[in-house]
GROMACS .gro file of C-alpha atoms in nm:
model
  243
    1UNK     CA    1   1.800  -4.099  -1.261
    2UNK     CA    2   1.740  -4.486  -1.269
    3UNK     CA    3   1.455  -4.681  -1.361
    4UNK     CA    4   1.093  -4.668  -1.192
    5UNK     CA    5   0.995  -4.990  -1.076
    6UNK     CA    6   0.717  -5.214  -1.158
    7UNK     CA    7   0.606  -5.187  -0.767
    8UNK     CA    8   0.645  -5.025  -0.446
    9UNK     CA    9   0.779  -5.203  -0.146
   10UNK     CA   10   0.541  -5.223   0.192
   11UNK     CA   11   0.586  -4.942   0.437
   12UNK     CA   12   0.713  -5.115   0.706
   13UNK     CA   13   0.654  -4.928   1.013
   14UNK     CA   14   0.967  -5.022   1.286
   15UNK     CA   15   0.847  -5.198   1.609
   16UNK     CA   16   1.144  -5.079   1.825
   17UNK     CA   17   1.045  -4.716   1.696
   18UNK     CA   18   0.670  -4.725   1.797
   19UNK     CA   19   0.719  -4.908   2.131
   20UNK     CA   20   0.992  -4.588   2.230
   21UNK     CA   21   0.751  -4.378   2.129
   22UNK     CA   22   0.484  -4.603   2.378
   23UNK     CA   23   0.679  -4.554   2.650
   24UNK     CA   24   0.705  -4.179   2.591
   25UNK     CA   25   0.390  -4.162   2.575
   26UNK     CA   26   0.271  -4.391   2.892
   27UNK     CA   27   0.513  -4.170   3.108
   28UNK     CA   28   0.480  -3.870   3.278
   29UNK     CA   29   0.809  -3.711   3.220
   30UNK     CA   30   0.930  -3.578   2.848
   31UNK     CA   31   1.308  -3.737   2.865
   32UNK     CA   32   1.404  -3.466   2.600
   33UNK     CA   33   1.376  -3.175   2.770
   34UNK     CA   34   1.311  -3.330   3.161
   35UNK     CA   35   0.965  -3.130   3.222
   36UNK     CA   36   0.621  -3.345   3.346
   37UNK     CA   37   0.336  -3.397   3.074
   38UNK     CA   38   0.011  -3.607   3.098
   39UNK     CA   39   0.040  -4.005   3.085
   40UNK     CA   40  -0.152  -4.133   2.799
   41UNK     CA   41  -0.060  -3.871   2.597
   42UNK     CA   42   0.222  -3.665   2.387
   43UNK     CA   43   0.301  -3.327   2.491
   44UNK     CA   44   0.362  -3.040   2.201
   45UNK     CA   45   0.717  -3.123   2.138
   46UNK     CA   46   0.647  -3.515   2.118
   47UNK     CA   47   0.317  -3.493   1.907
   48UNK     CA   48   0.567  -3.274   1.643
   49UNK     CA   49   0.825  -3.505   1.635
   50UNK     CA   50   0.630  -3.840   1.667
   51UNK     CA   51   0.581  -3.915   1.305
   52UNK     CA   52   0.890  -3.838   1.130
   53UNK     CA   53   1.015  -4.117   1.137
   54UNK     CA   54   0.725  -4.299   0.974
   55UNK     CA   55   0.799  -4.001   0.681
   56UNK     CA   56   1.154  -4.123   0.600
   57UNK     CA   57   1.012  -4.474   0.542
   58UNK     CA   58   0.759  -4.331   0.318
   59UNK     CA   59   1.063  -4.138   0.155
   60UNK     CA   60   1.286  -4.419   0.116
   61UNK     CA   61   1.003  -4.670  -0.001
   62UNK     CA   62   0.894  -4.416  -0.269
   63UNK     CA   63   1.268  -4.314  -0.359
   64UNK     CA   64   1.387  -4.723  -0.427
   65UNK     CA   65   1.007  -4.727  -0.649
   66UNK     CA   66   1.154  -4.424  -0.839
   67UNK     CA   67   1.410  -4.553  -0.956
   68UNK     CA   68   1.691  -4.540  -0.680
   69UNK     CA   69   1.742  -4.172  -0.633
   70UNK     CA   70   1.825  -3.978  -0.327
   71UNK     CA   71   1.616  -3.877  -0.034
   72UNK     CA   72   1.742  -3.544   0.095
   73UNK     CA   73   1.595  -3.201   0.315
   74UNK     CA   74   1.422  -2.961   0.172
   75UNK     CA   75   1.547  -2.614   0.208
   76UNK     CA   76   1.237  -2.438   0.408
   77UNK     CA   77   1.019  -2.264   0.214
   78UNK     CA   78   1.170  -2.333  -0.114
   79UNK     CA   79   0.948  -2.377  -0.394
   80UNK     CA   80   1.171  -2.620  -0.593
   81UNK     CA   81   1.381  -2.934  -0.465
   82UNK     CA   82   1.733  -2.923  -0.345
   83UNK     CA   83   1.808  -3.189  -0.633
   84UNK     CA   84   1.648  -3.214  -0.995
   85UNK     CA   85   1.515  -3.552  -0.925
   86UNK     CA   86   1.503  -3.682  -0.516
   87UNK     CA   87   1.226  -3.730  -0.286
   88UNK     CA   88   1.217  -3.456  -0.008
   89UNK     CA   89   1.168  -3.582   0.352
   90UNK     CA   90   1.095  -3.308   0.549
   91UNK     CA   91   0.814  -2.952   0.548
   92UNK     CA   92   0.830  -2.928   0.131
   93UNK     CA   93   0.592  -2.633  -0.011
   94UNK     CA   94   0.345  -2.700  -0.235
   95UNK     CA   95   0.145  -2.407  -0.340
   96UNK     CA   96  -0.175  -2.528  -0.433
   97UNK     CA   97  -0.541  -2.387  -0.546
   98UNK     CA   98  -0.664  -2.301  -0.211
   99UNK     CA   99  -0.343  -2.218  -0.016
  100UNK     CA  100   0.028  -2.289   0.041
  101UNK     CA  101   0.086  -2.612   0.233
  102UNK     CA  102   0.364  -2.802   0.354
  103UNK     CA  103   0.405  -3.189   0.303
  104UNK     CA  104   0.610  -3.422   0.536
  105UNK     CA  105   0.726  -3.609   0.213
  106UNK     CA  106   0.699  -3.488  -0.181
  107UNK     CA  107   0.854  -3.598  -0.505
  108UNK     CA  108   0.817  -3.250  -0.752
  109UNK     CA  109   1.042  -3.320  -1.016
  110UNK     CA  110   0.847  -3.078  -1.251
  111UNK     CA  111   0.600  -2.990  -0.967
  112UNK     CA  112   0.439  -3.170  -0.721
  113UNK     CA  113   0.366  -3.581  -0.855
  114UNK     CA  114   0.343  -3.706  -0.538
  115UNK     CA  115   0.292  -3.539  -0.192
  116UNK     CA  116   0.239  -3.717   0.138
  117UNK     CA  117   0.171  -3.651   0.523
  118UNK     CA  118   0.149  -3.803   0.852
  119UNK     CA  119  -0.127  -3.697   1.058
  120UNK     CA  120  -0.159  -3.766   1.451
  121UNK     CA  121  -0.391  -3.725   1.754
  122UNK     CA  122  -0.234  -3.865   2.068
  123UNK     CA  123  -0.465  -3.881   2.370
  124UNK     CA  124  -0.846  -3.952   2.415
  125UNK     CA  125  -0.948  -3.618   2.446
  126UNK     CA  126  -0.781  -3.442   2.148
  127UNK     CA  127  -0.901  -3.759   1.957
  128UNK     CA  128  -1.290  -3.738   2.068
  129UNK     CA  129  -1.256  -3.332   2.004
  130UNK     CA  130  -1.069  -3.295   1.676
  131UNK     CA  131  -1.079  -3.653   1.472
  132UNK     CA  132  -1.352  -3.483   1.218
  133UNK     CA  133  -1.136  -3.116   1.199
  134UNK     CA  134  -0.831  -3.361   1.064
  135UNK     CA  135  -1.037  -3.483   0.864
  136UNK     CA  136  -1.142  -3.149   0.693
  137UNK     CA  137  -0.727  -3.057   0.663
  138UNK     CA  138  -0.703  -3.398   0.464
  139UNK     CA  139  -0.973  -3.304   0.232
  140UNK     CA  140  -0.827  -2.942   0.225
  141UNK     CA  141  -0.491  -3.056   0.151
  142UNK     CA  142  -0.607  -3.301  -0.131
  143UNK     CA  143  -0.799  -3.006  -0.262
  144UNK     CA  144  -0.522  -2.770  -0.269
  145UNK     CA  145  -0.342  -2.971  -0.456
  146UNK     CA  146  -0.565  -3.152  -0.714
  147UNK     CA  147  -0.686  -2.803  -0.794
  148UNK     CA  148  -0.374  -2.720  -0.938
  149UNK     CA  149  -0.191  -3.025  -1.037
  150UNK     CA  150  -0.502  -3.273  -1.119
  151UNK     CA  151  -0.239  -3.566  -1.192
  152UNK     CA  152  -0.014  -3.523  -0.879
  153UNK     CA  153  -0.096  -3.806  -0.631
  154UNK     CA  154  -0.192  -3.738  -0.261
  155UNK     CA  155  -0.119  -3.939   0.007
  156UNK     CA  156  -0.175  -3.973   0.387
  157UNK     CA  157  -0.143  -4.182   0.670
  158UNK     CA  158  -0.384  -4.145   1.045
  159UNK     CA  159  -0.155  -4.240   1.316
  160UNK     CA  160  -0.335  -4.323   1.634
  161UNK     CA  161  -0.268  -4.441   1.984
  162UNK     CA  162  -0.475  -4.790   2.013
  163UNK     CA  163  -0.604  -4.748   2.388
  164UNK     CA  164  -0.698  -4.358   2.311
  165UNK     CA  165  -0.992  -4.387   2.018
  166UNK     CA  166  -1.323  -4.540   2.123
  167UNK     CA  167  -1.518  -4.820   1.962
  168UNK     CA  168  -1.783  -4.565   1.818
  169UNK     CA  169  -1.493  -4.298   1.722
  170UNK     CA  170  -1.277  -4.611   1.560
  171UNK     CA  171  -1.561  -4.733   1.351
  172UNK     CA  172  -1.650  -4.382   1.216
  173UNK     CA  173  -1.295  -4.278   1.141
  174UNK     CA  174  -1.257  -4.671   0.925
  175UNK     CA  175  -1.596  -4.558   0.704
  176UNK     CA  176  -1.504  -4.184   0.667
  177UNK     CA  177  -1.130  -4.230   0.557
  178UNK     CA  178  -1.239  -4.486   0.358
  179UNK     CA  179  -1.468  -4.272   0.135
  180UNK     CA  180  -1.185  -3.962   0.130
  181UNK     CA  181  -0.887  -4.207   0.043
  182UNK     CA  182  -1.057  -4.359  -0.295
  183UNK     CA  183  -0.987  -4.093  -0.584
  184UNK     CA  184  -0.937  -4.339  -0.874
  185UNK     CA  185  -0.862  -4.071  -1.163
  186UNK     CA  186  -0.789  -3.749  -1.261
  187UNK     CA  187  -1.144  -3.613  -1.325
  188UNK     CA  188  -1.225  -3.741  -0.945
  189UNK     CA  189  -1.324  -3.485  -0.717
  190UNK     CA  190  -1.028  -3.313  -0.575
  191UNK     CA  191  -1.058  -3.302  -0.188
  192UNK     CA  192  -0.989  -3.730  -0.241
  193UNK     CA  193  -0.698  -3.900  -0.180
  194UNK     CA  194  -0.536  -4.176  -0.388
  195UNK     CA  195  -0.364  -4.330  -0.086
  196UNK     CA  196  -0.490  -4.343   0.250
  197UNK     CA  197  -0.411  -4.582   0.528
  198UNK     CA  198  -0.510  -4.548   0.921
  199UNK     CA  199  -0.249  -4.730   1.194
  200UNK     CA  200  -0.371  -4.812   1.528
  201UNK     CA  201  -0.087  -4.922   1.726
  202UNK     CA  202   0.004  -5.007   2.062
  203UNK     CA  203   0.192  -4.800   2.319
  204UNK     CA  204   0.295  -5.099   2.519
  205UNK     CA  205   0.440  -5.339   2.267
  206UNK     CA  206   0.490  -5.075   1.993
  207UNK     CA  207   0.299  -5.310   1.750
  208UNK     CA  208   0.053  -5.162   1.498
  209UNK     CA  209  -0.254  -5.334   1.537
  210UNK     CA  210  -0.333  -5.623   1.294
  211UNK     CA  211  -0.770  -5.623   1.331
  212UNK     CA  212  -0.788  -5.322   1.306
  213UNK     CA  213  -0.904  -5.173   1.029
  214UNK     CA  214  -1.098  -5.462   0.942
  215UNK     CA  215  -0.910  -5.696   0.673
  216UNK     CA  216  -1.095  -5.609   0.417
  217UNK     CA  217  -1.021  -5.244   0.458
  218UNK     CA  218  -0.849  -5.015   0.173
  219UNK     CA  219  -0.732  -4.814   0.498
  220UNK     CA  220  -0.462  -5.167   0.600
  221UNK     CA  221  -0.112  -4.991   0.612
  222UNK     CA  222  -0.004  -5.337   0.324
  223UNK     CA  223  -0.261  -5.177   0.108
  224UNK     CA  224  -0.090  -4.831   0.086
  225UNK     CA  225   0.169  -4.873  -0.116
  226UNK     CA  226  -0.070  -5.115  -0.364
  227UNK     CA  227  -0.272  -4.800  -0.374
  228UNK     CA  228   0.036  -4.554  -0.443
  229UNK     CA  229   0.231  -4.707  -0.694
  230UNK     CA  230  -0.053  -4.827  -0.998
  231UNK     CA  231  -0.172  -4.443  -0.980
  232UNK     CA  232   0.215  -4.374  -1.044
  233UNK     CA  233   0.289  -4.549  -1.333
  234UNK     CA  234  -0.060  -4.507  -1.537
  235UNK     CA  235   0.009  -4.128  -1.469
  236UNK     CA  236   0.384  -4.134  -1.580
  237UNK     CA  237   0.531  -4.399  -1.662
  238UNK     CA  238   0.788  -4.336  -1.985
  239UNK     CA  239   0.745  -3.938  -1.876
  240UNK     CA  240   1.071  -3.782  -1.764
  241UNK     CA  241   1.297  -3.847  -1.603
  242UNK     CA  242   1.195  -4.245  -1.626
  243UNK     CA  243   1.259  -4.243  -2.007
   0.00000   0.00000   0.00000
């Protein structure tokens, strides 16, 4: 158990990562397993796998902010971490006011304090049809949560092919996620978020896209961790296990 830090480094979302995951998702074969998807598009194996490895830097950022510790697996459906005090990377089961849920990443020391998921749509179609359902699960999963554990913090990050959203569909995902990803304190209402950041990014170069959201957006990916860490520390700080 080590100290909790006065801040939280930057999620810093590897390049050579993405742009493998570009060309994956430009071709027409899935290398895993050898059989033909769409181009422009993830088929059901890659859209499960895509984002896990944005999850362990979200893990290991949040595990150096609490002090050091380890980031380990979950065991599945286990209702209590492997390790008194680690951040989970991996499904971890929350069961909230509404309904069990599992969260890519979680810190539940004493229950859930912080919980965290990836979400992805990865072609034009699937964005255009289900952009406002994900939207409902992230106000869902806030909900479950808050409804329980008021003071746990809920976070999430939108992870979106570039070339699939349209102009229209871009600019109405930047003003709704804006509004759910701004719960400020406990009494908020619970289906908020207290950290909430959208990434466009780029199949061919494997670059997240720095215009969009707009600069002055709370939804920038170097805003989430700003976001993340403040609700942290007024919530806990000199609360086990950071005595």
């Amino acid at each position: 158990m080590g100290e909790l830090a006065a801040s939280m480094d930057q999620i810093i979302i590897p390049r050579q990562e993405l742009s493998d995951w570009g060309t994956a998702w430009l071709g027409t074969v899935n290398a895993t397993n050898g059989k033909t998807k769409s181009a422009s598009a993830f088929d059901r194996q890659q859209s499960v796998n895509f984002a896990s490895f944005i999850d362990m830097e979200v893990g290991k950022a949040l595990a150096k902010f609490l002090g050091g510790i380890n980031v380990v697996t979950p065991h599945p459906y286990a209702l209590l971490p492997p390790e008194p005090d680690c951040v989970e990377v991996g499904p971890a089961r929350i069961i909230g006011g509404i309904r069990p849920q599992n969260f890519d990443v979680a810190y539940r020391p004493d229950g859930p304090r912080i919980v965290f998921d990836s979400k992805s749509l990865n072609d034009q179609k699937s964005i255009g049809k289900n952009w406002q359902n994900m939207v409902n699960d992230l106000g869902t999963e806030a909900a479950t949560v808050h409804t329980r554990f008021p003071y746990a913090i809920v976070a999430f990050m939108v992870v979106l092919p570039k070339p699939a959203v349209a102009k229209k569909q871009e600019a109405d995902l930047v003003r709704t996620l804006e509004r759910l990803g701004n719960r400020k304190d406990v009494l908020d209402q619970a289906h908020l978020a207290e950290a909430l950041s959208l990434i466009l990014w780029d199949p061919q170069t494997g670059d997240v896209c720095p215009d969009s959201p707009p600069q002055n957006s709370s939804l920038r990916l170097e805003n989430f961790s700003r976001a993340l860490a403040p609700h942290y520390i007024d919530r806990y700080k000199g609360l086990p296990p950071h005595e």
